[in-house]
PDB file of C-alpha atoms in Angstrom:
ATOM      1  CA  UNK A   1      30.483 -23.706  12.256  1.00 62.00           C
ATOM      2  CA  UNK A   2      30.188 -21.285   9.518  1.00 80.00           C
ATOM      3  CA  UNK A   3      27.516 -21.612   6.764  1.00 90.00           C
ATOM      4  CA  UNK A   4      28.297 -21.969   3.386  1.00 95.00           C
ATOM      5  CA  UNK A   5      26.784 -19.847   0.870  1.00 97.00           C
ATOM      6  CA  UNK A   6      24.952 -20.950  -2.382  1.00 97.00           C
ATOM      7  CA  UNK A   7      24.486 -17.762  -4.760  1.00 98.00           C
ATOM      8  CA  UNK A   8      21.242 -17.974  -7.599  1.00 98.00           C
ATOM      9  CA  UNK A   9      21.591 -15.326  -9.780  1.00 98.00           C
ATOM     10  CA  UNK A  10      17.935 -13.867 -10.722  1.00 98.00           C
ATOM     11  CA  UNK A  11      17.536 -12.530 -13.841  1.00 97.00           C
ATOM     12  CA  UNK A  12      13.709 -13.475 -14.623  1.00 96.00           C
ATOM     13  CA  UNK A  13      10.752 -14.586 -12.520  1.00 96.00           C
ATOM     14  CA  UNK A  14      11.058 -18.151 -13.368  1.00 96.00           C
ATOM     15  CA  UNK A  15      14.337 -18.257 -11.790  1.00 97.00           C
ATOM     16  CA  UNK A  16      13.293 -17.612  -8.300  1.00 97.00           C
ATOM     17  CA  UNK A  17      13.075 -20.774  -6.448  1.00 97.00           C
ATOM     18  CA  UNK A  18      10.201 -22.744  -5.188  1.00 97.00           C
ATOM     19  CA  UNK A  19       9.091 -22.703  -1.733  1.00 97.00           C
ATOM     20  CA  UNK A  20       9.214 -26.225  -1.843  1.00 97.00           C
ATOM     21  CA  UNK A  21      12.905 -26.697  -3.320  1.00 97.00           C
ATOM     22  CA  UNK A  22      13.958 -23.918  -0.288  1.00 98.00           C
ATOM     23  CA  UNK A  23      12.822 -25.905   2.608  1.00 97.00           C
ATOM     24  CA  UNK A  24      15.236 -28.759   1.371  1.00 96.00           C
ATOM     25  CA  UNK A  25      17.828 -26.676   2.033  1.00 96.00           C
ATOM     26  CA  UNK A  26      20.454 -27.607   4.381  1.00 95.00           C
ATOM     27  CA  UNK A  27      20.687 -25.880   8.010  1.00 96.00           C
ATOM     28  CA  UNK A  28      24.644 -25.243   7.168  1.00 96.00           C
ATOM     29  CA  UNK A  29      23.793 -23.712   4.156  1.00 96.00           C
ATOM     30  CA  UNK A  30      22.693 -19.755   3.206  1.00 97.00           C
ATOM     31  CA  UNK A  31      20.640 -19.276   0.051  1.00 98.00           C
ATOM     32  CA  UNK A  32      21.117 -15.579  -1.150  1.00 98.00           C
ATOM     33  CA  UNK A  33      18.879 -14.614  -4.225  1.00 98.00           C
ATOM     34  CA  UNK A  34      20.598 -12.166  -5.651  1.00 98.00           C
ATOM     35  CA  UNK A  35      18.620  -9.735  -8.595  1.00 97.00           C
ATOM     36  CA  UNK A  36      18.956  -7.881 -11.363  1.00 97.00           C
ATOM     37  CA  UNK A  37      18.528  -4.415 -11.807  1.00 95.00           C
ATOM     38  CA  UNK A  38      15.271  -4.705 -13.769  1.00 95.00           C
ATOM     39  CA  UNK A  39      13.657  -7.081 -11.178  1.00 95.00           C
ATOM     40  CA  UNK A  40      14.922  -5.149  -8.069  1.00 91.00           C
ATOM     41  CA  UNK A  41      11.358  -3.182  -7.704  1.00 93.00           C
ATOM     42  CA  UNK A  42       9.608  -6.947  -7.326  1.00 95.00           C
ATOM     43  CA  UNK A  43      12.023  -8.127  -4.677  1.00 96.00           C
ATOM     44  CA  UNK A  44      10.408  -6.820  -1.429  1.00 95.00           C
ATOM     45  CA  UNK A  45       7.574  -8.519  -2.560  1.00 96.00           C
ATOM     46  CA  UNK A  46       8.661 -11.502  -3.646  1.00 97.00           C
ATOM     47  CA  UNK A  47      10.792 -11.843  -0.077  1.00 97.00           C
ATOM     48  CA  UNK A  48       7.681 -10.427   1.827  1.00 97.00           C
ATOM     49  CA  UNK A  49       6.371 -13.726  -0.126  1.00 97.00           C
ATOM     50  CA  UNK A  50       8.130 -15.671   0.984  1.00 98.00           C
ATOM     51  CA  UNK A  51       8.424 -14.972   4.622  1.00 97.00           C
ATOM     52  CA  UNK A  52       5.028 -15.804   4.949  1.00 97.00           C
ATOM     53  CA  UNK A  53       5.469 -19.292   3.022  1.00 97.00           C
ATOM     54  CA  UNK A  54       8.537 -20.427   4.823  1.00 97.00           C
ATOM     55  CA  UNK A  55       7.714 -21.117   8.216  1.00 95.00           C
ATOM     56  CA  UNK A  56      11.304 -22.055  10.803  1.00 96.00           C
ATOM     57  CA  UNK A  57      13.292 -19.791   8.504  1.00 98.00           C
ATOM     58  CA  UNK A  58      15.372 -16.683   8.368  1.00 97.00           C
ATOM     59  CA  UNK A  59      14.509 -14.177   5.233  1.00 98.00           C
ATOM     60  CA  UNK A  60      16.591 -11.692   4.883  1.00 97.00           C
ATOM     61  CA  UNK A  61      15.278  -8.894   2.824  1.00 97.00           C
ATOM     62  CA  UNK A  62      18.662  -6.263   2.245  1.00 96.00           C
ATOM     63  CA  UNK A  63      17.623  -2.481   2.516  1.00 93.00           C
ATOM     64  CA  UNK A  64      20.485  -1.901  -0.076  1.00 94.00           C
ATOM     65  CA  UNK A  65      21.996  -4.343  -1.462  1.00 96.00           C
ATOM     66  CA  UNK A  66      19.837  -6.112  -4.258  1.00 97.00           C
ATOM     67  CA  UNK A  67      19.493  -9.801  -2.649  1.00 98.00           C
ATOM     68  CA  UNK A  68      17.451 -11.753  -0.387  1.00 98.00           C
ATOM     69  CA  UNK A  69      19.058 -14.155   1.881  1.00 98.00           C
ATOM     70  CA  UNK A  70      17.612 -17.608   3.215  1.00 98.00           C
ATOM     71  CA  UNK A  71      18.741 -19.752   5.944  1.00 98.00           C
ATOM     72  CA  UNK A  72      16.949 -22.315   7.928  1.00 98.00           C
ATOM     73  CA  UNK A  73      16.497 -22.518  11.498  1.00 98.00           C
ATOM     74  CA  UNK A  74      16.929 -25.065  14.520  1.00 98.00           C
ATOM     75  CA  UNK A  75      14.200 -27.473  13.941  1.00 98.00           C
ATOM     76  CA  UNK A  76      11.555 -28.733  16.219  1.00 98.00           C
ATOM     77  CA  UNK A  77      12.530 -31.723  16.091  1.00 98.00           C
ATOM     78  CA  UNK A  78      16.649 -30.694  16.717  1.00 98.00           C
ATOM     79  CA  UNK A  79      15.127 -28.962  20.424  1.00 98.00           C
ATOM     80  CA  UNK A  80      12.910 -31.763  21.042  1.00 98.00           C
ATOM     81  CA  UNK A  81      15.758 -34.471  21.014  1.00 98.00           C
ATOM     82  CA  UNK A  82      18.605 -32.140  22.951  1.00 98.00           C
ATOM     83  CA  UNK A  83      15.787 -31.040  25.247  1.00 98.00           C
ATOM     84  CA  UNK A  84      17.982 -32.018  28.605  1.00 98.00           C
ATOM     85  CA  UNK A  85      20.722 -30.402  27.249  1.00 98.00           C
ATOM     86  CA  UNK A  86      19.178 -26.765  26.835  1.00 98.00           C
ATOM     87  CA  UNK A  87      17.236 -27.159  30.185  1.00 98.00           C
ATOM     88  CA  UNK A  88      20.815 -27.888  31.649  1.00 98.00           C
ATOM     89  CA  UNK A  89      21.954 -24.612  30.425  1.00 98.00           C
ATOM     90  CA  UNK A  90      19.520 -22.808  31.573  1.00 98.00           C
ATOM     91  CA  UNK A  91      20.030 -24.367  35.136  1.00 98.00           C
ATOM     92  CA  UNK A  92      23.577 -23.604  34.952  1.00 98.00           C
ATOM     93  CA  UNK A  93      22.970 -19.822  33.372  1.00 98.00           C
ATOM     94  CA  UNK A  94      20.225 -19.287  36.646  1.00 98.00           C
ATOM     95  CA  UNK A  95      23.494 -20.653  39.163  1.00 98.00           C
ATOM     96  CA  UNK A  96      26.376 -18.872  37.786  1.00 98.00           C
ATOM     97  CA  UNK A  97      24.215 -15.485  36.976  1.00 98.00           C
ATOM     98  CA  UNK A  98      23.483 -15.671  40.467  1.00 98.00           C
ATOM     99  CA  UNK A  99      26.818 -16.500  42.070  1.00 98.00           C
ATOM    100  CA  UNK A 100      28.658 -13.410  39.750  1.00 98.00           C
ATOM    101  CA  UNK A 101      25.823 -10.824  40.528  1.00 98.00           C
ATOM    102  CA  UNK A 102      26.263 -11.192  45.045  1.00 98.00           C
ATOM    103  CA  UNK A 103      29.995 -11.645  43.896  1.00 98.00           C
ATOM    104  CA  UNK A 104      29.879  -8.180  42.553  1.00 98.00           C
ATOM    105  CA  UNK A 105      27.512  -6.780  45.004  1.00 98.00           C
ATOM    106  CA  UNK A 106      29.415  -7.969  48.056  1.00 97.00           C
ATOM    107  CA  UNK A 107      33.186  -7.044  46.326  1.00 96.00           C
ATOM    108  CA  UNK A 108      31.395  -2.980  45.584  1.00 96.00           C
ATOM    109  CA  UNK A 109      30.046  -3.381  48.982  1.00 96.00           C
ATOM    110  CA  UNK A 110      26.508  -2.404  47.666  1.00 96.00           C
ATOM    111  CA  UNK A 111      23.227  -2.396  49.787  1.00 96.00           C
ATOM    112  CA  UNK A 112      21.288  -4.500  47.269  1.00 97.00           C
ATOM    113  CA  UNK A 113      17.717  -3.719  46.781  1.00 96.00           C
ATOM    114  CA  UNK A 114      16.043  -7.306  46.642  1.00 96.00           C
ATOM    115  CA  UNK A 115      12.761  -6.209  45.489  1.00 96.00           C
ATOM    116  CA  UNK A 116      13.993  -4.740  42.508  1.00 95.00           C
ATOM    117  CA  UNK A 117      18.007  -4.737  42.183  1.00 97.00           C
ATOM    118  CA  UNK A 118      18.196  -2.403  38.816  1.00 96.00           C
ATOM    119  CA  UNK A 119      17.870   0.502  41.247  1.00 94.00           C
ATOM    120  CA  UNK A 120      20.912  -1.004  42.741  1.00 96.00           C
ATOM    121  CA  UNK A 121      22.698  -1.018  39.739  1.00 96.00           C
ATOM    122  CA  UNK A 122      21.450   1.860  38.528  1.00 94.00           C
ATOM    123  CA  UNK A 123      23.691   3.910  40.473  1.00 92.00           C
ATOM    124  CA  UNK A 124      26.379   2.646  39.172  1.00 94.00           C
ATOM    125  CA  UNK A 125      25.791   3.771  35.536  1.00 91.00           C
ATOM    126  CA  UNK A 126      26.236   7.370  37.803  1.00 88.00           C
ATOM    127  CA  UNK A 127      29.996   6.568  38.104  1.00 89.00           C
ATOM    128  CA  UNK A 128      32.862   5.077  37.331  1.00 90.00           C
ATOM    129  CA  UNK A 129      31.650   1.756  38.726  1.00 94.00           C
ATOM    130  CA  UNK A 130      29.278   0.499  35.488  1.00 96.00           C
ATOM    131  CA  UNK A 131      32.467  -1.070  34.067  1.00 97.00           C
ATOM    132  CA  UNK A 132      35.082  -3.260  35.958  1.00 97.00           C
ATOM    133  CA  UNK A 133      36.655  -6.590  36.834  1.00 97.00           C
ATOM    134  CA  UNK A 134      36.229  -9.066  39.793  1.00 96.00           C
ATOM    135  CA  UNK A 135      37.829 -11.896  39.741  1.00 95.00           C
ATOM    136  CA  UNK A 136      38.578 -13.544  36.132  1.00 96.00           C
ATOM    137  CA  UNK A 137      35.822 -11.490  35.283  1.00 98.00           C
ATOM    138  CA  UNK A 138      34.504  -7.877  33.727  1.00 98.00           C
ATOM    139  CA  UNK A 139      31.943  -6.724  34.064  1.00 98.00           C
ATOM    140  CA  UNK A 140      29.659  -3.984  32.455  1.00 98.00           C
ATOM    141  CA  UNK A 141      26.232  -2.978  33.517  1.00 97.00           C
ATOM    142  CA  UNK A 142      23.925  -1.602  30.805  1.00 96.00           C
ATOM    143  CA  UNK A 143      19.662  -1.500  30.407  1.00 95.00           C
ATOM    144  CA  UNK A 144      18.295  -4.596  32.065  1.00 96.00           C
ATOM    145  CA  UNK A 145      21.262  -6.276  32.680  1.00 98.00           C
ATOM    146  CA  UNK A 146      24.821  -6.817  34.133  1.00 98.00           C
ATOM    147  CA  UNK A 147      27.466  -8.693  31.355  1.00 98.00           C
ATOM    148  CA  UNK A 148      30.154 -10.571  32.840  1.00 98.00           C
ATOM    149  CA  UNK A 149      32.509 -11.910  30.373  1.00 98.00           C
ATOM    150  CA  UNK A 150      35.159 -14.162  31.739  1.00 98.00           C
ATOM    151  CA  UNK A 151      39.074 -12.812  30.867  1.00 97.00           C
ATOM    152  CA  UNK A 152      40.726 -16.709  30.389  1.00 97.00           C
ATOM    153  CA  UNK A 153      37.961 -18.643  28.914  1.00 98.00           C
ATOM    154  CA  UNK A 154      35.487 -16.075  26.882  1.00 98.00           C
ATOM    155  CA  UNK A 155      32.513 -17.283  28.680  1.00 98.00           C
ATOM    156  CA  UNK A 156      29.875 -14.918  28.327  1.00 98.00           C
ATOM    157  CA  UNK A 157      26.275 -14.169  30.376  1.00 98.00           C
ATOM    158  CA  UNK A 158      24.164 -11.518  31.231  1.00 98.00           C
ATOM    159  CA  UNK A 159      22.677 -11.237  34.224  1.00 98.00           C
ATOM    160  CA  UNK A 160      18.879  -9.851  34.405  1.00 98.00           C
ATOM    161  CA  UNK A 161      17.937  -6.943  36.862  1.00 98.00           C
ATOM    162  CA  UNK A 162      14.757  -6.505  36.602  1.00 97.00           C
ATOM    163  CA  UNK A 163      13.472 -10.130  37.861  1.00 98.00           C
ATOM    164  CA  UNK A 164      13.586  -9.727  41.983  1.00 97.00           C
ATOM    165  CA  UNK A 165      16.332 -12.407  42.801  1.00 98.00           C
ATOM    166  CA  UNK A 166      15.866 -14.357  40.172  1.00 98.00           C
ATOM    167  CA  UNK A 167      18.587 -13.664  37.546  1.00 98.00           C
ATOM    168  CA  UNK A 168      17.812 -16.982  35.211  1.00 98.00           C
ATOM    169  CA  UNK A 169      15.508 -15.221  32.138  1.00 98.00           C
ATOM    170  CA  UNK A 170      16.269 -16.394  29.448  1.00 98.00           C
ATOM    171  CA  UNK A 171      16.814 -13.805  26.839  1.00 98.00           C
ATOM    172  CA  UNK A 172      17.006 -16.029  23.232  1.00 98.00           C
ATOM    173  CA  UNK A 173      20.353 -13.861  22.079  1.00 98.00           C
ATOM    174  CA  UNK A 174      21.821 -13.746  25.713  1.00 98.00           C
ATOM    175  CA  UNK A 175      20.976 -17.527  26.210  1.00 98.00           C
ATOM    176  CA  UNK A 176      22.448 -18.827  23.291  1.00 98.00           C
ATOM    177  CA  UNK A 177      25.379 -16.365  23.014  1.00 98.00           C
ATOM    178  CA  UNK A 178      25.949 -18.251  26.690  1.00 98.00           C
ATOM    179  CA  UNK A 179      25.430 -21.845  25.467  1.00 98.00           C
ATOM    180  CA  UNK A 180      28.018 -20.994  22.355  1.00 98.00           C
ATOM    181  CA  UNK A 181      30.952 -19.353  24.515  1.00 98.00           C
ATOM    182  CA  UNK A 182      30.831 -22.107  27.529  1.00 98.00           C
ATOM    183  CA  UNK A 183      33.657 -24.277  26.971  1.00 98.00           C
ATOM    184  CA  UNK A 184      32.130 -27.218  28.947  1.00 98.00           C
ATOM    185  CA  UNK A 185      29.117 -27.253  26.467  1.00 98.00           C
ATOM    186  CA  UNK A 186      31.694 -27.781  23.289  1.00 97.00           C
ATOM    187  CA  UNK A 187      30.975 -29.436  20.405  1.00 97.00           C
ATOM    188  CA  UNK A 188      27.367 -28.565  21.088  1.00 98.00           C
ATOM    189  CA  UNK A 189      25.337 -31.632  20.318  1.00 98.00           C
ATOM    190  CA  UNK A 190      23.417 -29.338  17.920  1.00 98.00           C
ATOM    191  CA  UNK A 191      24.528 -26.150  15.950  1.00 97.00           C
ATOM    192  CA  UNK A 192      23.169 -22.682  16.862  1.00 98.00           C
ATOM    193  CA  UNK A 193      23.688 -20.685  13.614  1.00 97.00           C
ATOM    194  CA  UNK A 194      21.458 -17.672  14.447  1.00 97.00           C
ATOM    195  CA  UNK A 195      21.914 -16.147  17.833  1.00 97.00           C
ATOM    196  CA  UNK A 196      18.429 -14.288  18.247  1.00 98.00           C
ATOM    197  CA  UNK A 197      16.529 -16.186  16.011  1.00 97.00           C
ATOM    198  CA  UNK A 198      17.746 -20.005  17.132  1.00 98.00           C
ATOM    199  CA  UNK A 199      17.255 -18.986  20.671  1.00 98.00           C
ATOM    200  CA  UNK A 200      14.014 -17.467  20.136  1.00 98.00           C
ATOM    201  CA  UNK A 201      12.842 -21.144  18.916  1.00 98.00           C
ATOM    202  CA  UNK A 202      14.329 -22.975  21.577  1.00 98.00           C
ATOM    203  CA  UNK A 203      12.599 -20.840  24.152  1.00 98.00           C
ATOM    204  CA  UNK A 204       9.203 -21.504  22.658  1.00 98.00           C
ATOM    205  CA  UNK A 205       9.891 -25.253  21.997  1.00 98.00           C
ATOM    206  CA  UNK A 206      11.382 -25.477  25.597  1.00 98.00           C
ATOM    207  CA  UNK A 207       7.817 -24.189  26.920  1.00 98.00           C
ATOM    208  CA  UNK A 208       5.609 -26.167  25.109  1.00 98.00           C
ATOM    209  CA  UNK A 209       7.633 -28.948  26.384  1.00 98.00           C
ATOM    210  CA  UNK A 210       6.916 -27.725  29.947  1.00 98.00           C
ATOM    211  CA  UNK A 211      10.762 -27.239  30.328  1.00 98.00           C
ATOM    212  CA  UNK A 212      10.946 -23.576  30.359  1.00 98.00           C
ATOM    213  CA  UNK A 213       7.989 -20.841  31.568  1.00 98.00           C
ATOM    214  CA  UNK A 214       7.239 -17.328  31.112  1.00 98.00           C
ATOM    215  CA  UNK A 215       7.454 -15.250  34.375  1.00 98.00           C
ATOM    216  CA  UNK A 216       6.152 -11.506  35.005  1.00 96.00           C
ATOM    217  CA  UNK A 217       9.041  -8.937  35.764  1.00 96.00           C
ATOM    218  CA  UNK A 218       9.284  -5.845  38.070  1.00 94.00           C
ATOM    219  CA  UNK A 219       8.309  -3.757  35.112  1.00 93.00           C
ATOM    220  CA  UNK A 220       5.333  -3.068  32.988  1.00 89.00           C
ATOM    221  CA  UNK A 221       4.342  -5.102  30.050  1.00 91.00           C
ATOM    222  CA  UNK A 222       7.605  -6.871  30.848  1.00 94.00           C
ATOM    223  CA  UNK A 223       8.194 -10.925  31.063  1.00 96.00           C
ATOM    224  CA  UNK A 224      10.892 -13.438  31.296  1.00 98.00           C
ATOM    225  CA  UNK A 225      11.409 -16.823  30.543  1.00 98.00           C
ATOM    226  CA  UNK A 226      13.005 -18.890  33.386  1.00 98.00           C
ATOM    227  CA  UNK A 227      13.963 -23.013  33.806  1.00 98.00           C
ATOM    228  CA  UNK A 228      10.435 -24.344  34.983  1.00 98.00           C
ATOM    229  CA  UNK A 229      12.255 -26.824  37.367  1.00 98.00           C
ATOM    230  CA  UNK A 230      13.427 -24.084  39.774  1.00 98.00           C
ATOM    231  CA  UNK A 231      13.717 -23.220  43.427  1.00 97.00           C
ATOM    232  CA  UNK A 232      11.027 -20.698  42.442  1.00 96.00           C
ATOM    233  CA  UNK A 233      11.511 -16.514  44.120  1.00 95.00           C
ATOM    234  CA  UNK A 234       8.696 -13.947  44.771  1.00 95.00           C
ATOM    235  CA  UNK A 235       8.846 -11.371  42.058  1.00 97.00           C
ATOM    236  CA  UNK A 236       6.702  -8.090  43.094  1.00 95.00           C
ATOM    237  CA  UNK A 237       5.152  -6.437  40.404  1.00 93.00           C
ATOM    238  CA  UNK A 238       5.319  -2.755  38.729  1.00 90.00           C
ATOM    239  CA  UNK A 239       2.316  -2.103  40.883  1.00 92.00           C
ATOM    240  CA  UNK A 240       3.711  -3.627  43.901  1.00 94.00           C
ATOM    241  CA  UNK A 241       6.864  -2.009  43.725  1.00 92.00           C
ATOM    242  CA  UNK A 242       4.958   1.669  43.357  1.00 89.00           C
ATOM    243  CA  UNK A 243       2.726   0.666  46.084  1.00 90.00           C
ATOM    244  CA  UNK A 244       5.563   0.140  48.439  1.00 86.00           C
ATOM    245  CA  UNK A 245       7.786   2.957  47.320  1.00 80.00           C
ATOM    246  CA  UNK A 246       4.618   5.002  48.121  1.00 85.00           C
ATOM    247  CA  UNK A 247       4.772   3.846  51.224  1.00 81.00           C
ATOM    248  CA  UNK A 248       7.995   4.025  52.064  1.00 78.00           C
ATOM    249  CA  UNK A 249       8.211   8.009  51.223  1.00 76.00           C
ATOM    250  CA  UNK A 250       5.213   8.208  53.329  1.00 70.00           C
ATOM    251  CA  UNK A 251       7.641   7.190  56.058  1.00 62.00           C
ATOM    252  CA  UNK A 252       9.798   9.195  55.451  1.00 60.00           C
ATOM    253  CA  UNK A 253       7.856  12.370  55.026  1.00 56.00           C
ATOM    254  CA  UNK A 254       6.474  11.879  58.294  1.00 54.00           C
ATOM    255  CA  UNK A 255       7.023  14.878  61.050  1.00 55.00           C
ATOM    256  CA  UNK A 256       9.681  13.743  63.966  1.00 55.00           C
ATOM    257  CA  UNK A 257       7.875  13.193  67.008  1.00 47.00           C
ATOM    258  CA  UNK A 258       9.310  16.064  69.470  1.00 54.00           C
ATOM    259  CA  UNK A 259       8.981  14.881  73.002  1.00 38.00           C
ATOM    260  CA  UNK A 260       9.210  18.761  74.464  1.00 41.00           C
ATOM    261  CA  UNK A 261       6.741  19.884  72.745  1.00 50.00           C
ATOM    262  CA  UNK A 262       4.501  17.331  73.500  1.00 38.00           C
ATOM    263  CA  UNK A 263       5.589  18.034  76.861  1.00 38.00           C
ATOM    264  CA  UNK A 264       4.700  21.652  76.539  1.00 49.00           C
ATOM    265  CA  UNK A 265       1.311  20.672  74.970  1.00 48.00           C
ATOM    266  CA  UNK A 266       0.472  18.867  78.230  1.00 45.00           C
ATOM    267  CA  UNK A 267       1.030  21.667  80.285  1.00 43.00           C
TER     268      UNK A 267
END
């Protein structure tokens, strides 16, 4: 659903709105505060304001043009009461991101590396693989993450790489630009205006709830945020992985054992 748009035209201080009159505002509305010239040198400060004030909403601060714009975000309270319904999508993101990833690996015929499968897919950013179809599907690997978006219904998900074999994190803009394109999931019992900023709420409302968790990934500094009810996967850490990588070219560096001249050396 598209948001309507109420425009206040600020010529003078008094004009800008009250903290208190903005949080009545509607979810399917946008409030854009728009100033005049003489007042544009106070408007970064009066937005900066009111970022701080208005806590569960968007402010929108334009580098160029001379507005602010204000729009409210999914609620507490909206999460709280379609809880089953997000922690079904994120059950059914986990299953399908995992069914289209061994899809892909077994159709490329790729030796996937379990511990840590972006080294896997890394190679393919070295050809002409990154980008392709399987099925009803294309596919594009990029960063983190393989995209599959599906060629009949628009259904759109991005698979993580960087998580072991566990491909259900959560990214807020990934997750609900999922939850929006799923045809099976339509009307959503609740709107999802903003893509990032919705689905970063309903990740931290989801995990206070004990519904969703955050989860350590193969890299540094670097976590996820999963389904909590889960058949749960070992995920080896940064350190891990360089520990056995270590060991592994330690292996390999290792001189051939040559049975003659052993032989020779026994003589």
């Amino acid at each position: 659903m598209d948001r309507k748009t109420d425009i206040i035209d600020i010529k003078t201080l008094e004009q800008v709105p009250t903290v208190e009159s903005i949080r009545k505002i509607q979810r399917e509305r946008t409030l854009k505060l728009v100033f005049d010239n003489s007042l544009n040198n106070q408007r970064e400060k009066i937005g900066k304001n009111l970022e701080r004030e208005l806590s569960g909403f968007q402010v929108g601060i334009h580098t160029i043009e001379p507005e602010i714009n204000i729009r409210k975000l999914i609620t507490d309270k909206e999460i709280e009461d379609n809880q089953d319904f997000f922690e079904e999508c994120a059950k059914n993101y986990r299953l399908l991101g995992e069914k289209l990833l061994f899809k892909l690996v077994n159709n490329l015929d790729l030796k996937l590396n379990k511990d840590f499968p972006l080294e896997t897919f890394n190679k393919l950013k070295q050809d002409k693989r990154q980008t392709g179809r399987i099925e009803n599907w294309r596919y594009f690997v990029h960063g983190f993450h393989c995209g599959f978006e599906n060629n009949k219904t628009a259904q759109i998900i991005e698979v993580p790489l960087v998580f072991g074999l566990e491909f259900g994190d959560l990214d807020p803009y990934f997750f609900t630009r999922f939850i929006k394109s799923t045809p099976k999931y339509l009307p959503l019992p609740v709107e999802i205006h903003e893509d990032y900023a919705d689905g970063v709420r309903i990740n931290e409302k989801m995990i206070s709830l004990g519904k969703f968790e955050k989860i350590s990934s193969n890299v540094g500094n670097h976590y996820g945020i999963v389904v909590t009810d889960r058949e749960k996967v070992e995920i080896k850490s940064h350190e891990q992985l360089d520990k056995l990588y270590k060991e592994r070219n330690k292996e390999i560096e290792k001189p051939k054992f040559d049975f003659w001249k052993f032989i020779r050396l026994k003589k």
